[in-house]
Tab-separated table of C-alpha atoms and ligand atoms in Angstrom:
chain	number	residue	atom	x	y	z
A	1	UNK	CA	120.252	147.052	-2.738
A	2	UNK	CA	117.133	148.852	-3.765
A	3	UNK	CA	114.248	149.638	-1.090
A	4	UNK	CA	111.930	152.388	-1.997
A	5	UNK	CA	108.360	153.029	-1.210
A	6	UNK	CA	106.640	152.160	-4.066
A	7	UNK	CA	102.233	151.972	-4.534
A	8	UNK	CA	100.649	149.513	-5.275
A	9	UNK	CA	99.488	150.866	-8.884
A	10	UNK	CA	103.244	151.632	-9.656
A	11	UNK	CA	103.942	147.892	-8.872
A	12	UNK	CA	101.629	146.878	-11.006
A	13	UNK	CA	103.423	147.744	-14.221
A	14	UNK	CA	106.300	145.575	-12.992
A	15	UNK	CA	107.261	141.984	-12.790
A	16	UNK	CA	105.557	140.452	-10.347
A	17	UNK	CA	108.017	139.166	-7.584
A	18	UNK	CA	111.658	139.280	-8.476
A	19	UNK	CA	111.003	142.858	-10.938
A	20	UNK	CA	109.728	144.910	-7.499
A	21	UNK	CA	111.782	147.426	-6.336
A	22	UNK	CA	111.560	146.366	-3.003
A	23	UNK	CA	113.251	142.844	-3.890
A	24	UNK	CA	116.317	142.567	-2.746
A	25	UNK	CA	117.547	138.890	-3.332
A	26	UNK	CA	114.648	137.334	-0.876
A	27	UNK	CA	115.536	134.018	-0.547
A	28	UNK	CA	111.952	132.652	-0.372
A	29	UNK	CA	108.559	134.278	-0.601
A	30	UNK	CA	105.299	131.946	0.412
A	31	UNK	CA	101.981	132.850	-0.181
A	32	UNK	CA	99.515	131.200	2.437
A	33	UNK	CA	95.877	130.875	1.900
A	34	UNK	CA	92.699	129.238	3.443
A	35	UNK	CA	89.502	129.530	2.433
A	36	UNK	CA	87.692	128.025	5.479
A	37	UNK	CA	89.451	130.836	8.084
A	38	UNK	CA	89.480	133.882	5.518
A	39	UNK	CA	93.030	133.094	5.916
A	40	UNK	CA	95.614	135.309	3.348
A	41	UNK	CA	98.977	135.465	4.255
A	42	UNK	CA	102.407	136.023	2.809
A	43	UNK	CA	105.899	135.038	4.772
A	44	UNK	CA	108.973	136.802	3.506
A	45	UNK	CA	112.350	135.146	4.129
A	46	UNK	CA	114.907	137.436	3.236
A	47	UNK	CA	118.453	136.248	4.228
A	48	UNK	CA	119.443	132.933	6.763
A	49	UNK	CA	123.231	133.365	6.473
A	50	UNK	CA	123.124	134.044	9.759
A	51	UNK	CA	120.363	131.870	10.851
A	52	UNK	CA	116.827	130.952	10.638
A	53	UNK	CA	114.507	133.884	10.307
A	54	UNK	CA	113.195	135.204	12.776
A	55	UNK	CA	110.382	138.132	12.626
A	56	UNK	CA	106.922	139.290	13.371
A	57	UNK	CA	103.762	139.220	11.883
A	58	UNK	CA	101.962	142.143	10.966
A	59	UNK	CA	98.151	142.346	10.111
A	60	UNK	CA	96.860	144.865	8.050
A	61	UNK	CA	93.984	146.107	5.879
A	62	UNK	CA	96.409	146.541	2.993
A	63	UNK	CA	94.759	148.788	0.365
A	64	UNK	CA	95.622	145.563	-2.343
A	65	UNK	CA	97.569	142.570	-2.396
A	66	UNK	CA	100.835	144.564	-3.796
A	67	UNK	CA	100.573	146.527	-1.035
A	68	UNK	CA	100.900	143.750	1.000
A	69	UNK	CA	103.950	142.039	-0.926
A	70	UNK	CA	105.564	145.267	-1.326
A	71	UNK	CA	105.433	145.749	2.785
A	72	UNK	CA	106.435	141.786	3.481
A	73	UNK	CA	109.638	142.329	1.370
A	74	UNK	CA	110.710	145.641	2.637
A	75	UNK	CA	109.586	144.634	6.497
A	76	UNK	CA	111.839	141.150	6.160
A	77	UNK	CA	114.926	143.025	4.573
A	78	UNK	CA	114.830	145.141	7.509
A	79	UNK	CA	114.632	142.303	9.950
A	80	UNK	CA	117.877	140.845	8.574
A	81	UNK	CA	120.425	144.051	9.012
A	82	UNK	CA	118.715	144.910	12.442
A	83	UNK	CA	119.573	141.331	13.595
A	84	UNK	CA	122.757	141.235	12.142
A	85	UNK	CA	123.456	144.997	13.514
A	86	UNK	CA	122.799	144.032	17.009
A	87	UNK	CA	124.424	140.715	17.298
A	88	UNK	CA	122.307	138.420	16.922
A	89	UNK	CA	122.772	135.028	15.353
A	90	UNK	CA	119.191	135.197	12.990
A	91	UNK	CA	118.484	135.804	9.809
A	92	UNK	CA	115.501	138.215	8.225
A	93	UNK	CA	112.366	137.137	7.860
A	94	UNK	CA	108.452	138.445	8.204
A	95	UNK	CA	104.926	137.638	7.421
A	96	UNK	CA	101.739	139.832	6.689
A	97	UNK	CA	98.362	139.410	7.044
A	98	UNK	CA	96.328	140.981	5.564
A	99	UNK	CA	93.390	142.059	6.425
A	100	UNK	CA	91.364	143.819	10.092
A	101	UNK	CA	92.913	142.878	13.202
A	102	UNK	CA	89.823	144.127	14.662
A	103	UNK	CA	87.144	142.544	12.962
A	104	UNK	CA	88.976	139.461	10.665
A	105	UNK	CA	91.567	138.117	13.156
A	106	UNK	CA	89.775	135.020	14.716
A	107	UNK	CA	92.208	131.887	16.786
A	108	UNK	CA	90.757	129.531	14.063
A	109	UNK	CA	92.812	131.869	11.445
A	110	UNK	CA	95.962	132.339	13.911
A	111	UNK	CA	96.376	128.345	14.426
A	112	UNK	CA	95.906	128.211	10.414
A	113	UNK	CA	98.966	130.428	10.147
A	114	UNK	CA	100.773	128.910	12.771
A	115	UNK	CA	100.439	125.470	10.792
A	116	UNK	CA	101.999	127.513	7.465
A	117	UNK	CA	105.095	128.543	9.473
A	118	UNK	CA	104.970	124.763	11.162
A	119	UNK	CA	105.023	123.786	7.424
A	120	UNK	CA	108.414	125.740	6.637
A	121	UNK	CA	110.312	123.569	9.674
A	122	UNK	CA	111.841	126.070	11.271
A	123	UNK	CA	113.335	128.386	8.531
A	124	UNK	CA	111.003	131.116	9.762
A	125	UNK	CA	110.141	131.632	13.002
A	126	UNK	CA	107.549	133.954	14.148
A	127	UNK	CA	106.548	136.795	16.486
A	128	UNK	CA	103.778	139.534	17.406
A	129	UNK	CA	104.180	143.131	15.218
A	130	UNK	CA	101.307	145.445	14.640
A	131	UNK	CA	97.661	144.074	15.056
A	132	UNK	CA	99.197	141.272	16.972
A	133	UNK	CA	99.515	140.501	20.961
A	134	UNK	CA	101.041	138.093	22.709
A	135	UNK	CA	97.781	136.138	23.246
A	136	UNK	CA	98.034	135.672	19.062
A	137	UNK	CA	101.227	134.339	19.173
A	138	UNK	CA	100.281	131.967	22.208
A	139	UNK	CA	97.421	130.781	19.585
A	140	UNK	CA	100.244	130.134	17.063
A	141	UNK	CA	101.850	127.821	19.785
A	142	UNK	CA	99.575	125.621	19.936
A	143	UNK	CA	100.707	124.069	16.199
A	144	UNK	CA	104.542	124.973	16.104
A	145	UNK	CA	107.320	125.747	17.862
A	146	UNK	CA	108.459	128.161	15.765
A	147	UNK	CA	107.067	131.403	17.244
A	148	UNK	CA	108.484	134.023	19.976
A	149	UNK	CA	106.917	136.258	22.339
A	150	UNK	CA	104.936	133.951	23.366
A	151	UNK	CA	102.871	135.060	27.332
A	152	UNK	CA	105.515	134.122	30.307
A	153	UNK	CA	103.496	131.622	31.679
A	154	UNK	CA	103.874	129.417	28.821
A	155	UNK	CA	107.844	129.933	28.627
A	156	UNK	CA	108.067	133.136	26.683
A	157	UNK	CA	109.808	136.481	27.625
A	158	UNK	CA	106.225	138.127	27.066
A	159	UNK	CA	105.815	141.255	25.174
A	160	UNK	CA	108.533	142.716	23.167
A	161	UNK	CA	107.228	146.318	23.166
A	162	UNK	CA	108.439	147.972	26.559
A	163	UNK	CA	111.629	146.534	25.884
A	164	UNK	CA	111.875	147.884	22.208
A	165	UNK	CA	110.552	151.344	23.041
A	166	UNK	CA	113.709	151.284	26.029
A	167	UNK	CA	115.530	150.738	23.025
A	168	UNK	CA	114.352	153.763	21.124
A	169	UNK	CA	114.686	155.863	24.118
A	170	UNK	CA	118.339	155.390	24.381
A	171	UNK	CA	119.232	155.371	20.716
A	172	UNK	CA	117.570	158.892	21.005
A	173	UNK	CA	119.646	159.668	23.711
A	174	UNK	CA	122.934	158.780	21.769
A	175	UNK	CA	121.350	160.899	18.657
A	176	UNK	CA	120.828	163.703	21.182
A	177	UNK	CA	124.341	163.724	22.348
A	178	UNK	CA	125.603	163.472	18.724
A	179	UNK	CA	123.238	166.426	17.906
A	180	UNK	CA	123.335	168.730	20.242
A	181	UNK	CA	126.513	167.828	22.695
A	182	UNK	CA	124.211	166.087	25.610
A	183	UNK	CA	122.092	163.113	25.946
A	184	UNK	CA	119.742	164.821	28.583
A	185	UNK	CA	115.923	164.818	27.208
A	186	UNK	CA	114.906	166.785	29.884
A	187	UNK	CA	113.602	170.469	28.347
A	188	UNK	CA	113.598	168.861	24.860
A	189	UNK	CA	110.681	169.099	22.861
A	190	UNK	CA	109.680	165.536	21.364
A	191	UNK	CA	106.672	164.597	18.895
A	192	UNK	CA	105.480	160.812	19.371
A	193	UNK	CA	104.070	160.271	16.143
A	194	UNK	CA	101.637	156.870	16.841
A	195	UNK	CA	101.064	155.288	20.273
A	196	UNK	CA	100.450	152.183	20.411
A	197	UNK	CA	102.339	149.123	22.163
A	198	UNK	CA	105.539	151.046	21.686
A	199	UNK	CA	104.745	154.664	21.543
A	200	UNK	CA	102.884	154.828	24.745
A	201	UNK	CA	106.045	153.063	26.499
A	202	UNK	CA	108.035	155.450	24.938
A	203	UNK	CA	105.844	158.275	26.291
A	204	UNK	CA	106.513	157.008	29.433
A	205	UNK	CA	110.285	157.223	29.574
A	206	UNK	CA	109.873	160.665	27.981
A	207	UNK	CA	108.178	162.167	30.839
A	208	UNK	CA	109.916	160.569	33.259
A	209	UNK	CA	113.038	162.433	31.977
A	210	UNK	CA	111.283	165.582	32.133
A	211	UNK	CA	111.059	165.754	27.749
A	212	UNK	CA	108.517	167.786	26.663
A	213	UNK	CA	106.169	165.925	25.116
A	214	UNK	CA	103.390	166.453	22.019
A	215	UNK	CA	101.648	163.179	20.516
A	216	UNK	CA	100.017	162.402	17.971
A	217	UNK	CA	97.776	159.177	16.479
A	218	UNK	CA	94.918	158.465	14.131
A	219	UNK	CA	92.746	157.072	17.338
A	220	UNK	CA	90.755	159.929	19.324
A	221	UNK	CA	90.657	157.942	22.479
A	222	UNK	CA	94.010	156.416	22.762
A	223	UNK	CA	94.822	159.978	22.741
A	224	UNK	CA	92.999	161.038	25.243
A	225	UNK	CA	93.844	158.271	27.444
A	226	UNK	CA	97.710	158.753	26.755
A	227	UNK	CA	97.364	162.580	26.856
A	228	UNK	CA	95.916	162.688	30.310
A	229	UNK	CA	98.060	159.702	31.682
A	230	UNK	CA	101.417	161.056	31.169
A	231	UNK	CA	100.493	165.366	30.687
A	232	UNK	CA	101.553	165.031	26.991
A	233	UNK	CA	100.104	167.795	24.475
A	234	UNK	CA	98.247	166.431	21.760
A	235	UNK	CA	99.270	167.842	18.609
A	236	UNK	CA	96.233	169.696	16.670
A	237	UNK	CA	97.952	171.659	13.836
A	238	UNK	CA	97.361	171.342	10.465
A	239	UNK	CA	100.350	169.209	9.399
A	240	UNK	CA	102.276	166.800	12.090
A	241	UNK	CA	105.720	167.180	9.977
A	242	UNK	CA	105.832	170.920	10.567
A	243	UNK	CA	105.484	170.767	14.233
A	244	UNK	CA	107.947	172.911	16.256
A	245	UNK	CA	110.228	170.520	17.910
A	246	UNK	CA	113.510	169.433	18.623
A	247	UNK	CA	112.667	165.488	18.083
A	248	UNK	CA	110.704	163.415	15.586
A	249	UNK	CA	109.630	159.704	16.910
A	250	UNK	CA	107.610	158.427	13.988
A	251	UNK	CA	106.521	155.142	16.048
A	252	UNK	CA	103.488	154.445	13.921
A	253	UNK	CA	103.655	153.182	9.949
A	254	UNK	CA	106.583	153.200	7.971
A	255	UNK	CA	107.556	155.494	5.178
A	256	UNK	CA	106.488	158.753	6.780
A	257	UNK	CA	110.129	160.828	5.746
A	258	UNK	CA	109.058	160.785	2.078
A	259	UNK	CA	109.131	163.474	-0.971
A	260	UNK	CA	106.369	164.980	0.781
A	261	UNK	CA	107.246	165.670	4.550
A	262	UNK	CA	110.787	165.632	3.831
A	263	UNK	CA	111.752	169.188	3.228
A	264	UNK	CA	108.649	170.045	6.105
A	265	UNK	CA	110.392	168.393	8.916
A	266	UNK	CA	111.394	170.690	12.021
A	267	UNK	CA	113.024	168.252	14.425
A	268	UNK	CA	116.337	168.639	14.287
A	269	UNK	CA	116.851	164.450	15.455
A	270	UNK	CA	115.154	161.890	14.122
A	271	UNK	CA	114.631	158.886	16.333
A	272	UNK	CA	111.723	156.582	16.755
A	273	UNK	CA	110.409	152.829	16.747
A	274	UNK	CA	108.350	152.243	13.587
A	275	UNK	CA	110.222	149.991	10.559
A	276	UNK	CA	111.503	151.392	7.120
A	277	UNK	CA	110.826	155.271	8.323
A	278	UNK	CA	112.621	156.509	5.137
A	279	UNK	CA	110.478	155.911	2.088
A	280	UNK	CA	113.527	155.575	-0.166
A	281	UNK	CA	116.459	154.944	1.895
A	282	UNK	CA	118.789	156.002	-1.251
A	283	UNK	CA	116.685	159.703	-1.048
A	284	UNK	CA	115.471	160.532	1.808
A	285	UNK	CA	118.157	159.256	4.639
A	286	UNK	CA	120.523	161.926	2.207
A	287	UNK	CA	118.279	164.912	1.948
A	288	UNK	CA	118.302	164.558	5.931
A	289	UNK	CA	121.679	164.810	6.158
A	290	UNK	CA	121.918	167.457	3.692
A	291	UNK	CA	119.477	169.208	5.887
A	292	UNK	CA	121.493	168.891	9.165
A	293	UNK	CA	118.677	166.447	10.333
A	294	UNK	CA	120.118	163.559	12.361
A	295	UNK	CA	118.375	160.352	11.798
A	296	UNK	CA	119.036	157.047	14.011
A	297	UNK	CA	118.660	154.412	11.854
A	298	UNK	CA	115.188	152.500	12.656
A	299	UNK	CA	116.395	149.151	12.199
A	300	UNK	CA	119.515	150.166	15.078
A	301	UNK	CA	117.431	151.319	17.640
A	302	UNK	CA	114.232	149.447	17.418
A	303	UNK	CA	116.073	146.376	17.467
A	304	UNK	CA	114.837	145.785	21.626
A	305	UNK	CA	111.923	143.570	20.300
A	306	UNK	CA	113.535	141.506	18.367
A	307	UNK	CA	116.566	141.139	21.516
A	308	UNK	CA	113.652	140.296	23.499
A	309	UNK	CA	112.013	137.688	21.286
A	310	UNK	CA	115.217	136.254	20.420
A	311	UNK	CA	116.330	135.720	23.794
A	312	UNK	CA	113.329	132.594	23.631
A	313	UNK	CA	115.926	130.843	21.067
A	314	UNK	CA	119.048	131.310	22.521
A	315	UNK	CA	117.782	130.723	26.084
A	316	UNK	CA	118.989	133.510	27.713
A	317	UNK	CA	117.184	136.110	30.480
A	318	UNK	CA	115.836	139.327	31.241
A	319	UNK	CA	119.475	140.503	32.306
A	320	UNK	CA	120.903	139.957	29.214
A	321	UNK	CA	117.873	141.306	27.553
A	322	UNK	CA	118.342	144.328	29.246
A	323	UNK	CA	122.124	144.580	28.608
A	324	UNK	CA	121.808	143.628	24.637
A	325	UNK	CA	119.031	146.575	24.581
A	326	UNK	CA	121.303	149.232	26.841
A	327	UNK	CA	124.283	148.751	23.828
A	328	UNK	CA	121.935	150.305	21.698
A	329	UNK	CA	123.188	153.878	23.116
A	330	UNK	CA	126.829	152.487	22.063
A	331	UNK	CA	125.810	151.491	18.992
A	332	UNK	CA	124.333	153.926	17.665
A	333	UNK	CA	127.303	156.150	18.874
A	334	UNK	CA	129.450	154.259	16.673
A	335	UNK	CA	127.368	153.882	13.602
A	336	UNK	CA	127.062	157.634	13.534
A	337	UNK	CA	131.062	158.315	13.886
A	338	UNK	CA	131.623	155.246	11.001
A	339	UNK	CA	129.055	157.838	8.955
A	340	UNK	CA	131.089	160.668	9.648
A	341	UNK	CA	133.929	158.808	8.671
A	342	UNK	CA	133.602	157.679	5.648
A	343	UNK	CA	130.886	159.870	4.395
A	344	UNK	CA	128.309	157.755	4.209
A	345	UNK	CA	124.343	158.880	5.716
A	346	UNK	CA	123.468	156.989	9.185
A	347	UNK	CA	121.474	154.972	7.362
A	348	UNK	CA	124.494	153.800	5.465
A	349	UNK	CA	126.705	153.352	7.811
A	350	UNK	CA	124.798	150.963	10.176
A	351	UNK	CA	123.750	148.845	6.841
A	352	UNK	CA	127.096	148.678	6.080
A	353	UNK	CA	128.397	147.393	8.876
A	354	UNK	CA	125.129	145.093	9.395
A	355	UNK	CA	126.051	143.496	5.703
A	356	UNK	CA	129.736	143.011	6.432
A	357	UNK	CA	128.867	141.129	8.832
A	358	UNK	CA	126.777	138.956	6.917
A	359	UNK	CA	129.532	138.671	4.481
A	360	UNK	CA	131.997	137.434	6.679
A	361	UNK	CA	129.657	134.897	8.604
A	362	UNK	CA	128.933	133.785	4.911
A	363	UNK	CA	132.347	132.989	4.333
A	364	UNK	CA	132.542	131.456	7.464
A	365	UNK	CA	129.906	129.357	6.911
A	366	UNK	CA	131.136	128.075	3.688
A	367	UNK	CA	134.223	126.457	5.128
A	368	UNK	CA	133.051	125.204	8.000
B	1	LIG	P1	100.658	149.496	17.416
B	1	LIG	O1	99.735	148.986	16.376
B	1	LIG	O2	100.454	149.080	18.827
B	1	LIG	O3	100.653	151.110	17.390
B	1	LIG	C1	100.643	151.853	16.239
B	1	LIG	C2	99.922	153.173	16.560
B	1	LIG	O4	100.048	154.027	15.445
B	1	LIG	C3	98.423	152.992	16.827
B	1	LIG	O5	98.057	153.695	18.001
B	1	LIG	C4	97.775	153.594	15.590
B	1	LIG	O6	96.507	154.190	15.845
B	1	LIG	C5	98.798	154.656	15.204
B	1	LIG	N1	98.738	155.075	13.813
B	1	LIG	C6	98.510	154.332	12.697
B	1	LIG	N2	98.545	155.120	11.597
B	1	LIG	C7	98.834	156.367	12.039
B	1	LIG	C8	99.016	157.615	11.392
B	1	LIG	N3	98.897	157.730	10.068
B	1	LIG	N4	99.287	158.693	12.152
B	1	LIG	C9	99.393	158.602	13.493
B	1	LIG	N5	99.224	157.441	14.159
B	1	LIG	C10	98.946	156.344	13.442
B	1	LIG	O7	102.139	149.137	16.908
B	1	LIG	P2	103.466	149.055	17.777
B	1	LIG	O8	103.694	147.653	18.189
B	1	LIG	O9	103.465	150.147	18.786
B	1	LIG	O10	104.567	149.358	16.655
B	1	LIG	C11	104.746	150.674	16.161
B	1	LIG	C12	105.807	150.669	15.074
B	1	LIG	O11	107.042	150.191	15.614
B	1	LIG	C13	105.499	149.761	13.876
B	1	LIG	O12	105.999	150.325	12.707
B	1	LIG	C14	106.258	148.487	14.202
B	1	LIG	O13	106.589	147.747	13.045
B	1	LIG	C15	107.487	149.062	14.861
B	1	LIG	N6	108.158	148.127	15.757
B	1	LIG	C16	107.488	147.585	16.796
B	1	LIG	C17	108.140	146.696	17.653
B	1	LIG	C18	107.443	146.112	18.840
B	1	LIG	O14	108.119	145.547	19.716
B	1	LIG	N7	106.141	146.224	18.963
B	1	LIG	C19	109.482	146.376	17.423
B	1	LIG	C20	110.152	146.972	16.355
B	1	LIG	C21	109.475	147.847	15.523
């Protein structure tokens, strides 16, 4: 398994698809493009031992097309141990497009990508990620069935965000146990890094506990707004990673614990909602460790969105929702004594146990 962070110029010397570094044995890669809508889009399946795959779509301005592959293989990867770490009976899959939610994304260039999923019968199946809301995926509904969080009124469980930054919250919890012998937040000093959909939500619960609170986010008046709604500092030091605090929640971009902020980091807990936060999971998730940091593995305690979306497929309601998403506490309990254990980083552990139990549904599936 090989997933580092790697630029687009480095990628450029490589293969083009099955040399990246981020390749890990994708099972199908589909580039989608249409010239009427502006339309440039690229689905990643990763893995469907355990089912179709199921996972968002994220639109970006990616600095180049590598960027953009690089992210779809890394993002679907992801998709398929989180699934298969929490349960659920999907496989790992993801799509990017690229370019400005803001200015580029138009329901003429949604329906266009909902008829490139349609056109893959079910082996993907989509959902809302960053630059996306649930009025997007509604869009994509109109041409296939294959899409989650879809709005309520048309038969979806609605947006997946509140429900994955719940998630976060307790898999923070269990870290803070694990880290400093109690799961209370209250009195603890936490850094939201990015809030958005998710970060804001997690904000909320924050406060509510009594945590102390410092954000932090590219956008001036989401800032404001968030600051003001919920008493949370905003942070206005030089450099976010140094910040004096007890807990890191990167819930913005991935790839933020890298060669550069890793040694910087205060926090002595590392917990948040944003996908592939280790830059090279072979690197960083061990210099953590080596540093006493404790890191809850993203894919383990982010996994409430894709409970929530999922629960469209397999029928099921917000009760069960809400009890797949509260085992996340549990969870990540027990991924962090199986580290301990067998001497393995967090990050290990929970992909370990996510792949063996791909293996044995694998061999499962071969003699049915
Ligand atoms: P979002 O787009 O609503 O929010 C992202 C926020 O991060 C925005 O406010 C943006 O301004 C800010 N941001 C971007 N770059 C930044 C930077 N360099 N520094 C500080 N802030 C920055 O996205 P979201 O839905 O809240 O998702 C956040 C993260 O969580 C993403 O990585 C996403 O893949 C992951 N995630 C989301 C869900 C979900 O249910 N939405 C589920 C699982 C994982």
């Amino acid at each position: 398994m090989n997933a580092a962070f790697t630029t687009g110029k480095e990628l450029q010397k490589m293969d083009p698809v099955f040399g990246q570094l981020s390749f890990d044995d994708h099972e199908q890669i589909v580039f989608c493009n249409d010239k009427d809508t502006g339309l440039k889009a690229i689905i990643g399946i990763h893995n469907s031992v355990m089912g179709p795959a199921l996972g968002g779509t994220r639109m970006f301005n990616y600095a180049n097309e590598w960027d953009a592959l690089n992210d779809v293989l890394r993002l679907s990867r992801g998709m398929t141990f989180k699934s298969a770490i929490t349960g659920l009976n999907i496989g790992g899959g993801k799509a990017v497009i690229i370019g400005d939610a803001k200015t580029q994304k138009t329901p003429e260039l949604m329906r266009k990508f909902g008829e490139f999923v349609h056109s893959l019968s079910g082996r993907y199946i989509t959902a809302e990620d960053v630059g996306m809301e649930t009025a997007d995926m509604d869009l994509v509904r109109d041409v296939t069935p294959y899409v989650t969080g879809i709005s309520e009124s048309r038969g979806g469980a609605g947006n997946p965000s509140p429900i994955t930054a719940y998630g976060v919250y307790l898999g923070m919890k269990a870290a803070a146990k694990q880290q400093f012998g109690s799961d209370v937040l209250s009195g603890k000093k936490v850094l939201v890094q990015g809030i958005g959909h998710v970060g804001e939500s997690l904000v909320d619960y924050l406060s509510k506990e009594g945590a102390i609170v410092t954000i932090a986010d590219i956008n001036e008046e989401k800032l404001a707004e968030v600051s003001s709604k919920y008493q949370a500092q905003i942070y206005r030091g030089e450099d976010v990673y140094t910040a004096d605090v007890d807990i890191y929640a990167p819930c913005a971009m991935g790839a933020t614990i890298n060669n550069d902020t890793v040694y910087k980091i205060n926090a002595k807990v590392i917990a948040g909602a944003a996908n592939n936060q280790l830059a090279d999971e072979n690197v960083h998730g061990a210099i953590l460790q080596e540093r006493g940091i404790l890191y809850a593995p993203d894919f383990l305690i982010n996994a409430g969105g894709i409970i929530n979306v999922y629960a469209e497929l397999a029928h099921y309601g917000k009760e069960e929702i809400m009890r797949k998403t509260e085992n996340i506490y549990n969870t990540t309990l027990e991924i962090f004594d199986f580290a301990t254990a067998n001497n393995l980083t967090t990050h290990h552990a929970a992909l370990t146990i996510a792949q063996n139990r791909i293996n044995q549904r694998k061999i499962e599936n071969s003699t049915k």
